[in-house]
Short mmCIF file of N, CA and C in Angstrom, two decimals:
data_model
loop_
_atom_site.label_atom_id
_atom_site.label_comp_id
_atom_site.label_asym_id
_atom_site.label_seq_id
_atom_site.Cartn_x
_atom_site.Cartn_y
_atom_site.Cartn_z
N MET A 15 101.38 72.42 133.72
CA MET A 15 102.25 71.90 134.40
C MET A 15 101.66 72.00 135.90
N MET A 16 101.96 70.89 136.71
CA MET A 16 101.70 70.50 137.95
C MET A 16 102.54 69.78 138.98
N GLY A 17 102.40 70.04 140.18
CA GLY A 17 103.20 69.24 141.27
C GLY A 17 103.92 70.02 141.84
N GLN A 18 105.29 69.54 142.10
CA GLN A 18 106.24 70.22 142.80
C GLN A 18 106.93 71.51 141.85
N ILE A 19 106.22 72.29 141.24
CA ILE A 19 106.82 73.31 140.72
C ILE A 19 106.63 74.51 141.17
N ARG A 20 107.07 75.73 141.17
CA ARG A 20 107.22 77.01 141.51
C ARG A 20 105.82 77.50 141.28
N ASN A 21 105.42 77.44 139.59
CA ASN A 21 104.13 78.06 139.06
C ASN A 21 103.45 77.54 138.60
N PRO A 22 103.04 76.43 139.05
CA PRO A 22 101.90 75.47 138.39
C PRO A 22 100.64 76.17 137.28
N GLY A 23 100.77 75.51 136.20
CA GLY A 23 99.33 76.28 135.58
C GLY A 23 99.44 75.79 134.24
N GLN A 24 98.48 76.39 133.52
CA GLN A 24 98.71 76.25 132.07
C GLN A 24 99.54 77.46 131.31
N PHE A 25 100.19 76.91 130.38
CA PHE A 25 101.01 77.95 129.41
C PHE A 25 100.88 78.07 128.40
N PRO A 26 101.16 78.98 127.47
CA PRO A 26 100.84 78.94 126.32
C PRO A 26 102.10 78.65 125.46
N LEU A 27 102.08 77.52 123.95
CA LEU A 27 103.07 77.11 123.58
C LEU A 27 103.46 78.11 122.37
N ASP A 28 103.78 79.47 122.55
CA ASP A 28 104.07 79.90 121.57
C ASP A 28 105.31 79.90 120.73
N TYR A 29 106.10 78.76 121.33
CA TYR A 29 107.42 78.59 120.43
C TYR A 29 107.95 76.91 121.44
N PRO A 30 108.40 76.30 120.49
CA PRO A 30 108.85 74.92 120.81
C PRO A 30 109.37 75.09 122.19
N LEU A 31 108.78 74.09 123.10
CA LEU A 31 109.41 73.73 124.44
C LEU A 31 109.74 72.36 124.71
N THR A 32 110.62 72.03 125.09
CA THR A 32 111.41 71.03 125.75
C THR A 32 110.71 70.85 127.22
N VAL A 33 111.02 69.57 127.48
CA VAL A 33 110.54 69.41 129.01
C VAL A 33 111.09 70.52 130.03
N VAL A 34 113.04 70.51 129.57
CA VAL A 34 113.75 70.96 130.47
C VAL A 34 113.25 72.77 130.38
N LYS A 35 112.84 73.02 129.27
CA LYS A 35 112.56 74.64 128.89
C LYS A 35 111.01 74.60 129.92
N ALA A 36 110.32 73.77 129.74
CA ALA A 36 109.15 74.13 130.22
C ALA A 36 109.07 73.99 131.71
N ILE A 37 110.07 73.44 132.32
CA ILE A 37 110.06 73.43 133.67
C ILE A 37 110.98 74.95 134.23
N ALA A 38 111.73 75.55 133.46
CA ALA A 38 112.06 76.65 133.40
C ALA A 38 111.34 77.84 133.60
N LYS A 39 110.30 77.74 132.22
CA LYS A 39 109.37 78.41 132.22
C LYS A 39 108.55 78.35 133.33
N ALA A 40 108.03 77.36 134.41
CA ALA A 40 107.27 77.57 135.32
C ALA A 40 108.01 77.62 136.62
N GLY A 41 109.32 78.39 136.42
CA GLY A 41 109.98 78.81 137.90
C GLY A 41 110.85 77.89 138.14
N GLY A 42 111.18 76.46 137.73
CA GLY A 42 111.68 75.48 138.31
C GLY A 42 111.18 74.85 139.41
N PHE A 43 111.82 73.68 139.92
CA PHE A 43 111.42 72.95 141.01
C PHE A 43 111.04 73.55 142.45
N THR A 44 110.19 72.93 143.47
CA THR A 44 110.29 73.53 144.63
C THR A 44 111.30 72.82 145.56
N GLU A 45 111.28 73.39 146.32
CA GLU A 45 112.18 72.63 147.30
C GLU A 45 112.15 71.05 147.80
N TRP A 46 110.71 70.77 147.68
CA TRP A 46 110.19 69.24 147.93
C TRP A 46 110.42 68.43 146.94
N ALA A 47 110.71 68.95 145.43
CA ALA A 47 110.81 68.14 144.11
C ALA A 47 111.97 67.37 144.11
N ASN A 48 111.46 65.89 143.53
CA ASN A 48 112.58 65.00 143.15
C ASN A 48 113.07 65.23 142.00
N SER A 49 113.62 64.42 140.85
CA SER A 49 114.08 64.90 139.83
C SER A 49 113.21 64.53 138.44
N GLU A 50 112.14 63.46 139.21
CA GLU A 50 111.49 63.06 138.17
C GLU A 50 110.14 63.91 137.70
N VAL A 51 109.79 63.37 136.41
CA VAL A 51 108.94 64.19 135.77
C VAL A 51 108.15 63.39 134.85
N THR A 52 106.82 63.21 135.01
CA THR A 52 106.04 62.53 134.09
C THR A 52 105.38 63.45 132.96
N ILE A 53 105.30 63.10 131.57
CA ILE A 53 104.85 63.90 130.79
C ILE A 53 103.15 62.59 130.29
N ILE A 54 102.10 63.37 130.40
CA ILE A 54 100.88 62.44 130.25
C ILE A 54 100.33 63.43 128.84
N ARG A 55 100.03 62.55 127.80
CA ARG A 55 99.88 63.12 126.39
C ARG A 55 98.57 62.38 125.89
N GLN A 56 97.39 62.86 125.45
CA GLN A 56 96.41 62.18 124.98
C GLN A 56 96.30 62.37 123.60
N ASP A 57 96.41 60.98 122.71
CA ASP A 57 96.14 61.07 121.32
C ASP A 57 95.35 62.48 120.87
N LYS A 58 95.77 62.91 119.79
CA LYS A 58 94.71 64.12 119.10
C LYS A 58 93.42 63.82 118.93
N GLU A 59 92.94 62.71 118.52
CA GLU A 59 91.43 62.17 118.53
C GLU A 59 91.15 61.88 119.83
N SER A 60 91.81 61.61 120.59
CA SER A 60 91.18 61.13 121.91
C SER A 60 90.59 62.71 122.44
N ALA A 61 91.48 63.80 122.43
CA ALA A 61 91.20 65.23 122.89
C ALA A 61 89.97 65.46 122.17
N LEU A 62 89.55 65.28 120.84
CA LEU A 62 88.54 65.71 120.07
C LEU A 62 87.05 64.87 120.67
N GLU A 63 87.39 63.74 121.45
CA GLU A 63 86.30 63.03 121.88
C GLU A 63 86.23 63.46 123.24
N LYS A 64 86.61 64.17 123.91
CA LYS A 64 86.80 64.59 125.67
C LYS A 64 85.37 64.54 125.74
N GLY A 65 85.05 63.98 127.09
CA GLY A 65 84.00 63.55 127.41
C GLY A 65 82.71 62.56 127.11
N GLN A 66 83.27 62.21 126.03
CA GLN A 66 82.64 60.81 125.11
C GLN A 66 82.93 59.75 125.71
N GLU A 67 82.27 58.69 125.89
CA GLU A 67 82.57 57.10 126.14
C GLU A 67 83.21 56.75 125.00
N SER A 68 84.42 56.16 124.74
CA SER A 68 85.44 55.75 123.86
C SER A 68 86.16 54.44 124.19
N GLY A 69 86.09 53.40 123.64
CA GLY A 69 87.04 52.40 123.77
C GLY A 69 88.65 52.69 123.42
N GLY A 70 88.22 53.37 122.37
CA GLY A 70 89.65 53.72 121.56
C GLY A 70 90.55 55.00 122.24
N LYS A 71 90.40 55.40 123.17
CA LYS A 71 90.94 56.60 123.49
C LYS A 71 92.65 56.19 123.63
N LYS A 72 93.84 56.66 123.60
CA LYS A 72 94.94 56.16 123.99
C LYS A 72 95.86 57.30 124.84
N THR A 73 96.31 56.78 125.58
CA THR A 73 97.14 58.25 126.69
C THR A 73 98.91 57.47 126.88
N GLN A 74 99.80 58.08 126.18
CA GLN A 74 100.88 57.94 126.62
C GLN A 74 101.46 58.48 127.37
N ARG A 75 102.28 57.82 128.17
CA ARG A 75 103.13 58.46 129.59
C ARG A 75 104.62 58.33 129.14
N PHE A 76 105.50 59.62 129.61
CA PHE A 76 106.69 59.70 129.24
C PHE A 76 107.43 60.01 130.26
N GLU A 77 108.40 59.34 130.73
CA GLU A 77 108.96 59.58 132.04
C GLU A 77 110.34 60.39 132.02
N PHE A 78 110.41 61.45 132.41
CA PHE A 78 111.79 62.13 132.63
C PHE A 78 112.79 62.31 133.70
N ASP A 79 113.82 61.85 133.85
CA ASP A 79 114.73 62.35 135.11
C ASP A 79 115.55 63.46 134.97
N TYR A 80 115.05 64.54 135.56
CA TYR A 80 116.03 65.79 135.56
C TYR A 80 117.59 65.39 135.97
N ASP A 81 117.87 64.78 136.77
CA ASP A 81 119.00 64.63 137.26
C ASP A 81 119.83 63.78 136.24
N ASP A 82 119.38 62.94 135.43
CA ASP A 82 119.93 61.96 134.53
C ASP A 82 120.22 63.02 133.30
N PHE A 83 119.21 63.78 133.00
CA PHE A 83 119.59 64.80 131.89
C PHE A 83 120.96 65.36 132.42
N LEU A 84 120.99 65.77 133.27
CA LEU A 84 121.88 66.93 133.55
C LEU A 84 123.35 66.15 133.80
N LYS A 85 123.44 64.69 134.00
CA LYS A 85 124.48 64.07 133.83
C LYS A 85 125.16 63.63 132.52
N GLY A 86 123.99 64.12 131.63
CA GLY A 86 124.08 63.74 130.28
C GLY A 86 123.35 62.13 129.94
N LYS A 87 122.70 61.38 130.56
CA LYS A 87 121.86 60.54 130.24
C LYS A 87 120.70 60.16 129.84
N ASN A 88 120.46 59.91 128.78
CA ASN A 88 118.94 59.71 128.42
C ASN A 88 118.20 61.00 128.14
N VAL A 89 119.45 61.60 127.18
CA VAL A 89 119.14 63.07 127.01
C VAL A 89 118.09 63.13 125.82
N GLU A 90 117.73 62.38 125.09
CA GLU A 90 116.66 61.89 123.90
C GLU A 90 115.50 62.17 124.74
N LYS A 91 115.13 61.62 126.05
CA LYS A 91 113.93 61.73 126.84
C LYS A 91 113.31 63.14 126.82
N ASN A 92 114.32 64.26 126.54
CA ASN A 92 113.70 65.67 126.90
C ASN A 92 113.19 66.13 125.66
N ILE A 93 111.77 65.54 125.57
CA ILE A 93 111.08 65.66 124.46
C ILE A 93 110.16 67.33 124.46
N GLU A 94 110.01 67.37 123.47
CA GLU A 94 108.96 68.67 123.07
C GLU A 94 107.61 68.35 123.41
N VAL A 95 107.32 69.38 124.45
CA VAL A 95 105.77 69.58 125.13
C VAL A 95 104.91 69.88 124.15
N GLU A 96 104.05 69.36 123.78
CA GLU A 96 102.84 69.50 122.68
C GLU A 96 101.62 69.89 123.65
N PRO A 97 100.55 70.65 122.86
CA PRO A 97 99.67 71.27 123.16
C PRO A 97 98.64 70.11 124.04
N GLY A 98 98.23 70.43 125.06
CA GLY A 98 97.40 69.41 125.53
C GLY A 98 98.14 68.61 126.91
N ASP A 99 99.32 68.50 126.53
CA ASP A 99 100.31 67.66 127.37
C ASP A 99 99.69 68.25 128.84
N VAL A 100 100.13 67.18 129.65
CA VAL A 100 100.37 67.41 131.35
C VAL A 100 101.60 66.85 132.02
N VAL A 101 102.41 68.00 132.32
CA VAL A 101 103.70 67.85 132.73
C VAL A 101 103.58 67.78 134.41
N VAL A 102 103.92 66.69 135.13
CA VAL A 102 103.76 66.87 136.50
C VAL A 102 105.07 66.49 137.32
N VAL A 103 105.35 67.22 138.04
CA VAL A 103 106.96 67.30 138.57
C VAL A 103 106.50 66.69 139.99
N HIS A 104 107.01 65.60 140.14
CA HIS A 104 107.29 64.69 141.25
C HIS A 104 108.02 65.25 143.05
#
């Protein structure tokens, strides 16, 4: 968890966490945060090859808007966070 979040850092995934639950676990938004969150996920093969040059690395980006979620819009974007994901609060 990084960016405009009260308690940035690494958190163990000892139980399934959605993006909303991860934000809550990190203490919620700072006063300067907007509602946009980006989740960056590197595929498992790429994570194993970390530090090696490889043209086959794949990174996925997921966008999540907290305000939309609260309004009941795009609720399917509240995905489960996986080990190694980087969650950036804007």
